[in-house]
């Protein structure tokens, strides 16, 4: 039996925003979520540029080339965003988060790339773990012991990111992990994680085996919580399949 990645994504502009600046890619080897910022048109553009730069990675990749592939995709996105700003100075300040997961062709390894405050969660054997660390001002305060994680969730500056893809040099976080059959990954923009508690996320991830139904339920919960931001949800399951 070989491990495979099966994914589905969904996005909603929410109840307050006039448009949707999020973008996603839900593929067989690559899953990614980007949350644009810096003005409506520019935010749209930055997230789409980034997902378009990452999408070509959605192919069979050797285990030892996963991180390098993600690095290359981010370099392409950074260059394209920089060029877009040079073409129109009014785009200055636009940027996007990125959280991406790349699955090896053997099914024996996966790599994660992260910058900004979109998140990746791993639901394994009934336990939910936040795998990414937010690049935000409030997370920095939590790390320094100035505030608690509970206080961070309602802090007035919780949306301030400390780094994003904006055309400049950036230091994404990279990690590799060994996947298990039955793993369920949740990648999401902060439109979900800012308004739906982690224990509720775990309950839904464990209670809705169907990926599309699971994604729809999570978006519904974000909207019921006020839907103050665009909300994007990507569910990726690690499944066992007979080799072709």
PDB file of N, CA, C and O in Angstrom, residues 33 70 74 97-101 111-120 130-136 163 165 170-175 188:
ATOM      1  N   UNK A  33      -2.319  27.639   0.818  1.00  0.00           N
ATOM      2  CA  UNK A  33      -3.258  28.716   1.105  1.00  0.00           C
ATOM      3  C   UNK A  33      -2.471  30.023   1.186  1.00  0.00           C
ATOM      4  O   UNK A  33      -1.410  30.076   1.816  1.00  0.00           O
ATOM      5  N   UNK A  70      10.033  23.866  -2.663  1.00  0.00           N
ATOM      6  CA  UNK A  70       9.254  24.914  -2.005  1.00  0.00           C
ATOM      7  C   UNK A  70      10.023  26.237  -1.992  1.00  0.00           C
ATOM      8  O   UNK A  70       9.458  27.306  -2.237  1.00  0.00           O
ATOM      9  N   UNK A  74       8.806  29.820  -3.742  1.00  0.00           N
ATOM     10  CA  UNK A  74       8.714  31.080  -3.003  1.00  0.00           C
ATOM     11  C   UNK A  74       9.599  32.148  -3.645  1.00  0.00           C
ATOM     12  O   UNK A  74       9.227  33.329  -3.715  1.00  0.00           O
ATOM     13  N   UNK A  97       0.377  36.076   2.782  1.00  0.00           N
ATOM     14  CA  UNK A  97       0.879  34.956   3.570  1.00  0.00           C
ATOM     15  C   UNK A  97       1.000  33.753   2.638  1.00  0.00           C
ATOM     16  O   UNK A  97       0.483  33.760   1.522  1.00  0.00           O
ATOM     17  N   UNK A  98       1.663  32.719   3.099  1.00  0.00           N
ATOM     18  CA  UNK A  98       1.690  31.449   2.368  1.00  0.00           C
ATOM     19  C   UNK A  98       1.916  30.313   3.351  1.00  0.00           C
ATOM     20  O   UNK A  98       2.851  30.356   4.157  1.00  0.00           O
ATOM     21  N   UNK A  99       1.064  29.321   3.267  1.00  0.00           N
ATOM     22  CA  UNK A  99       1.284  28.056   3.970  1.00  0.00           C
ATOM     23  C   UNK A  99       1.088  26.953   2.941  1.00  0.00           C
ATOM     24  O   UNK A  99       0.028  26.866   2.317  1.00  0.00           O
ATOM     25  N   UNK A 100       2.136  26.150   2.723  1.00  0.00           N
ATOM     26  CA  UNK A 100       2.100  25.146   1.661  1.00  0.00           C
ATOM     27  C   UNK A 100       2.668  23.823   2.145  1.00  0.00           C
ATOM     28  O   UNK A 100       3.618  23.784   2.937  1.00  0.00           O
ATOM     29  N   UNK A 101       2.093  22.743   1.639  1.00  0.00           N
ATOM     30  CA  UNK A 101       2.497  21.390   2.000  1.00  0.00           C
ATOM     31  C   UNK A 101       2.776  20.631   0.711  1.00  0.00           C
ATOM     32  O   UNK A 101       1.936  20.610  -0.196  1.00  0.00           O
ATOM     33  N   UNK A 111       6.871  18.023   3.111  1.00  0.00           N
ATOM     34  CA  UNK A 111       7.564  19.237   3.543  1.00  0.00           C
ATOM     35  C   UNK A 111       6.565  20.371   3.635  1.00  0.00           C
ATOM     36  O   UNK A 111       5.610  20.454   2.851  1.00  0.00           O
ATOM     37  N   UNK A 112       6.814  21.256   4.590  1.00  0.00           N
ATOM     38  CA  UNK A 112       5.925  22.380   4.850  1.00  0.00           C
ATOM     39  C   UNK A 112       6.707  23.678   4.726  1.00  0.00           C
ATOM     40  O   UNK A 112       7.846  23.776   5.195  1.00  0.00           O
ATOM     41  N   UNK A 113       6.113  24.664   4.077  1.00  0.00           N
ATOM     42  CA  UNK A 113       6.677  26.017   4.011  1.00  0.00           C
ATOM     43  C   UNK A 113       5.649  26.985   4.566  1.00  0.00           C
ATOM     44  O   UNK A 113       4.443  26.842   4.297  1.00  0.00           O
ATOM     45  N   UNK A 114       6.122  27.975   5.333  1.00  0.00           N
ATOM     46  CA  UNK A 114       5.187  28.883   5.988  1.00  0.00           C
ATOM     47  C   UNK A 114       5.775  30.268   6.159  1.00  0.00           C
ATOM     48  O   UNK A 114       6.934  30.426   6.577  1.00  0.00           O
ATOM     49  N   UNK A 115       4.958  31.285   5.839  1.00  0.00           N
ATOM     50  CA  UNK A 115       5.293  32.668   6.151  1.00  0.00           C
ATOM     51  C   UNK A 115       3.979  33.428   6.358  1.00  0.00           C
ATOM     52  O   UNK A 115       3.035  33.280   5.584  1.00  0.00           O
ATOM     53  N   UNK A 116       3.908  34.204   7.444  1.00  0.00           N
ATOM     54  CA  UNK A 116       2.687  34.941   7.737  1.00  0.00           C
ATOM     55  C   UNK A 116       1.849  34.288   8.812  1.00  0.00           C
ATOM     56  O   UNK A 116       2.372  33.572   9.672  1.00  0.00           O
ATOM     57  N   UNK A 117       0.520  34.505   8.745  1.00  0.00           N
ATOM     58  CA  UNK A 117      -0.338  34.000   9.811  1.00  0.00           C
ATOM     59  C   UNK A 117      -1.442  33.069   9.341  1.00  0.00           C
ATOM     60  O   UNK A 117      -2.379  32.790  10.092  1.00  0.00           O
ATOM     61  N   UNK A 118      -1.370  32.588   8.090  1.00  0.00           N
ATOM     62  CA  UNK A 118      -2.217  31.449   7.740  1.00  0.00           C
ATOM     63  C   UNK A 118      -1.619  30.250   8.473  1.00  0.00           C
ATOM     64  O   UNK A 118      -0.454  30.268   8.845  1.00  0.00           O
ATOM     65  N   UNK A 119      -2.408  29.220   8.687  1.00  0.00           N
ATOM     66  CA  UNK A 119      -1.949  28.130   9.553  1.00  0.00           C
ATOM     67  C   UNK A 119      -2.068  26.753   8.911  1.00  0.00           C
ATOM     68  O   UNK A 119      -2.883  26.529   8.008  1.00  0.00           O
ATOM     69  N   UNK A 120      -1.263  25.834   9.426  1.00  0.00           N
ATOM     70  CA  UNK A 120      -1.395  24.412   9.122  1.00  0.00           C
ATOM     71  C   UNK A 120      -1.585  23.680  10.447  1.00  0.00           C
ATOM     72  O   UNK A 120      -0.810  23.877  11.392  1.00  0.00           O
ATOM     73  N   UNK A 130      -1.261  22.485  16.142  1.00  0.00           N
ATOM     74  CA  UNK A 130      -0.901  23.570  15.233  1.00  0.00           C
ATOM     75  C   UNK A 130       0.569  23.410  14.886  1.00  0.00           C
ATOM     76  O   UNK A 130       1.436  23.527  15.747  1.00  0.00           O
ATOM     77  N   UNK A 131       0.858  23.160  13.616  1.00  0.00           N
ATOM     78  CA  UNK A 131       2.221  22.868  13.190  1.00  0.00           C
ATOM     79  C   UNK A 131       2.991  24.149  12.865  1.00  0.00           C
ATOM     80  O   UNK A 131       4.201  24.220  13.088  1.00  0.00           O
ATOM     81  N   UNK A 132       2.310  25.134  12.340  1.00  0.00           N
ATOM     82  CA  UNK A 132       2.966  26.398  12.001  1.00  0.00           C
ATOM     83  C   UNK A 132       2.939  27.357  13.194  1.00  0.00           C
ATOM     84  O   UNK A 132       2.093  27.261  14.078  1.00  0.00           O
ATOM     85  N   UNK A 133       3.885  28.296  13.163  1.00  0.00           N
ATOM     86  CA  UNK A 133       3.936  29.355  14.165  1.00  0.00           C
ATOM     87  C   UNK A 133       3.639  30.673  13.468  1.00  0.00           C
ATOM     88  O   UNK A 133       4.279  31.011  12.467  1.00  0.00           O
ATOM     89  N   UNK A 134       2.682  31.435  13.984  1.00  0.00           N
ATOM     90  CA  UNK A 134       2.295  32.689  13.349  1.00  0.00           C
ATOM     91  C   UNK A 134       3.446  33.692  13.328  1.00  0.00           C
ATOM     92  O   UNK A 134       4.116  33.898  14.351  1.00  0.00           O
ATOM     93  N   UNK A 135       3.654  34.324  12.181  1.00  0.00           N
ATOM     94  CA  UNK A 135       4.590  35.447  12.079  1.00  0.00           C
ATOM     95  C   UNK A 135       3.796  36.723  12.363  1.00  0.00           C
ATOM     96  O   UNK A 135       3.435  37.480  11.452  1.00  0.00           O
ATOM     97  N   UNK A 136       3.491  36.947  13.649  1.00  0.00           N
ATOM     98  CA  UNK A 136       2.688  38.104  14.036  1.00  0.00           C
ATOM     99  C   UNK A 136       3.283  38.808  15.238  1.00  0.00           C
ATOM    100  O   UNK A 136       4.064  38.231  16.007  1.00  0.00           O
ATOM    101  N   UNK A 163       6.104  39.259   9.029  1.00  0.00           N
ATOM    102  CA  UNK A 163       6.689  39.036   7.704  1.00  0.00           C
ATOM    103  C   UNK A 163       5.655  38.400   6.791  1.00  0.00           C
ATOM    104  O   UNK A 163       4.745  37.707   7.239  1.00  0.00           O
ATOM    105  N   UNK A 165       5.117  37.632   2.111  1.00  0.00           N
ATOM    106  CA  UNK A 165       5.745  37.710   0.784  1.00  0.00           C
ATOM    107  C   UNK A 165       5.359  39.047   0.171  1.00  0.00           C
ATOM    108  O   UNK A 165       4.208  39.262  -0.204  1.00  0.00           O
ATOM    109  N   UNK A 170      12.816  37.348   2.486  1.00  0.00           N
ATOM    110  CA  UNK A 170      11.939  36.820   3.526  1.00  0.00           C
ATOM    111  C   UNK A 170      12.549  35.542   4.073  1.00  0.00           C
ATOM    112  O   UNK A 170      13.368  34.905   3.411  1.00  0.00           O
ATOM    113  N   UNK A 171      12.183  35.188   5.287  1.00  0.00           N
ATOM    114  CA  UNK A 171      12.732  33.980   5.925  1.00  0.00           C
ATOM    115  C   UNK A 171      11.609  33.018   6.281  1.00  0.00           C
ATOM    116  O   UNK A 171      11.169  32.953   7.439  1.00  0.00           O
ATOM    117  N   UNK A 172      11.105  32.258   5.312  1.00  0.00           N
ATOM    118  CA  UNK A 172      10.038  31.301   5.603  1.00  0.00           C
ATOM    119  C   UNK A 172      10.527  30.209   6.552  1.00  0.00           C
ATOM    120  O   UNK A 172      11.728  29.931   6.654  1.00  0.00           O
ATOM    121  N   UNK A 173       9.609  29.597   7.241  1.00  0.00           N
ATOM    122  CA  UNK A 173       9.908  28.425   8.056  1.00  0.00           C
ATOM    123  C   UNK A 173       9.671  27.184   7.203  1.00  0.00           C
ATOM    124  O   UNK A 173       8.669  27.104   6.480  1.00  0.00           O
ATOM    125  N   UNK A 174      10.596  26.240   7.290  1.00  0.00           N
ATOM    126  CA  UNK A 174      10.468  24.976   6.560  1.00  0.00           C
ATOM    127  C   UNK A 174      10.560  23.818   7.548  1.00  0.00           C
ATOM    128  O   UNK A 174      11.294  23.897   8.541  1.00  0.00           O
ATOM    129  N   UNK A 175       9.825  22.761   7.264  1.00  0.00           N
ATOM    130  CA  UNK A 175       9.887  21.570   8.106  1.00  0.00           C
ATOM    131  C   UNK A 175       9.562  20.358   7.260  1.00  0.00           C
ATOM    132  O   UNK A 175       8.859  20.463   6.250  1.00  0.00           O
ATOM    133  N   UNK A 188      -5.469  26.852   6.575  1.00  0.00           N
ATOM    134  CA  UNK A 188      -6.527  27.857   6.592  1.00  0.00           C
ATOM    135  C   UNK A 188      -5.969  29.263   6.718  1.00  0.00           C
ATOM    136  O   UNK A 188      -4.866  29.479   7.226  1.00  0.00           O
TER     137      UNK A 188
END
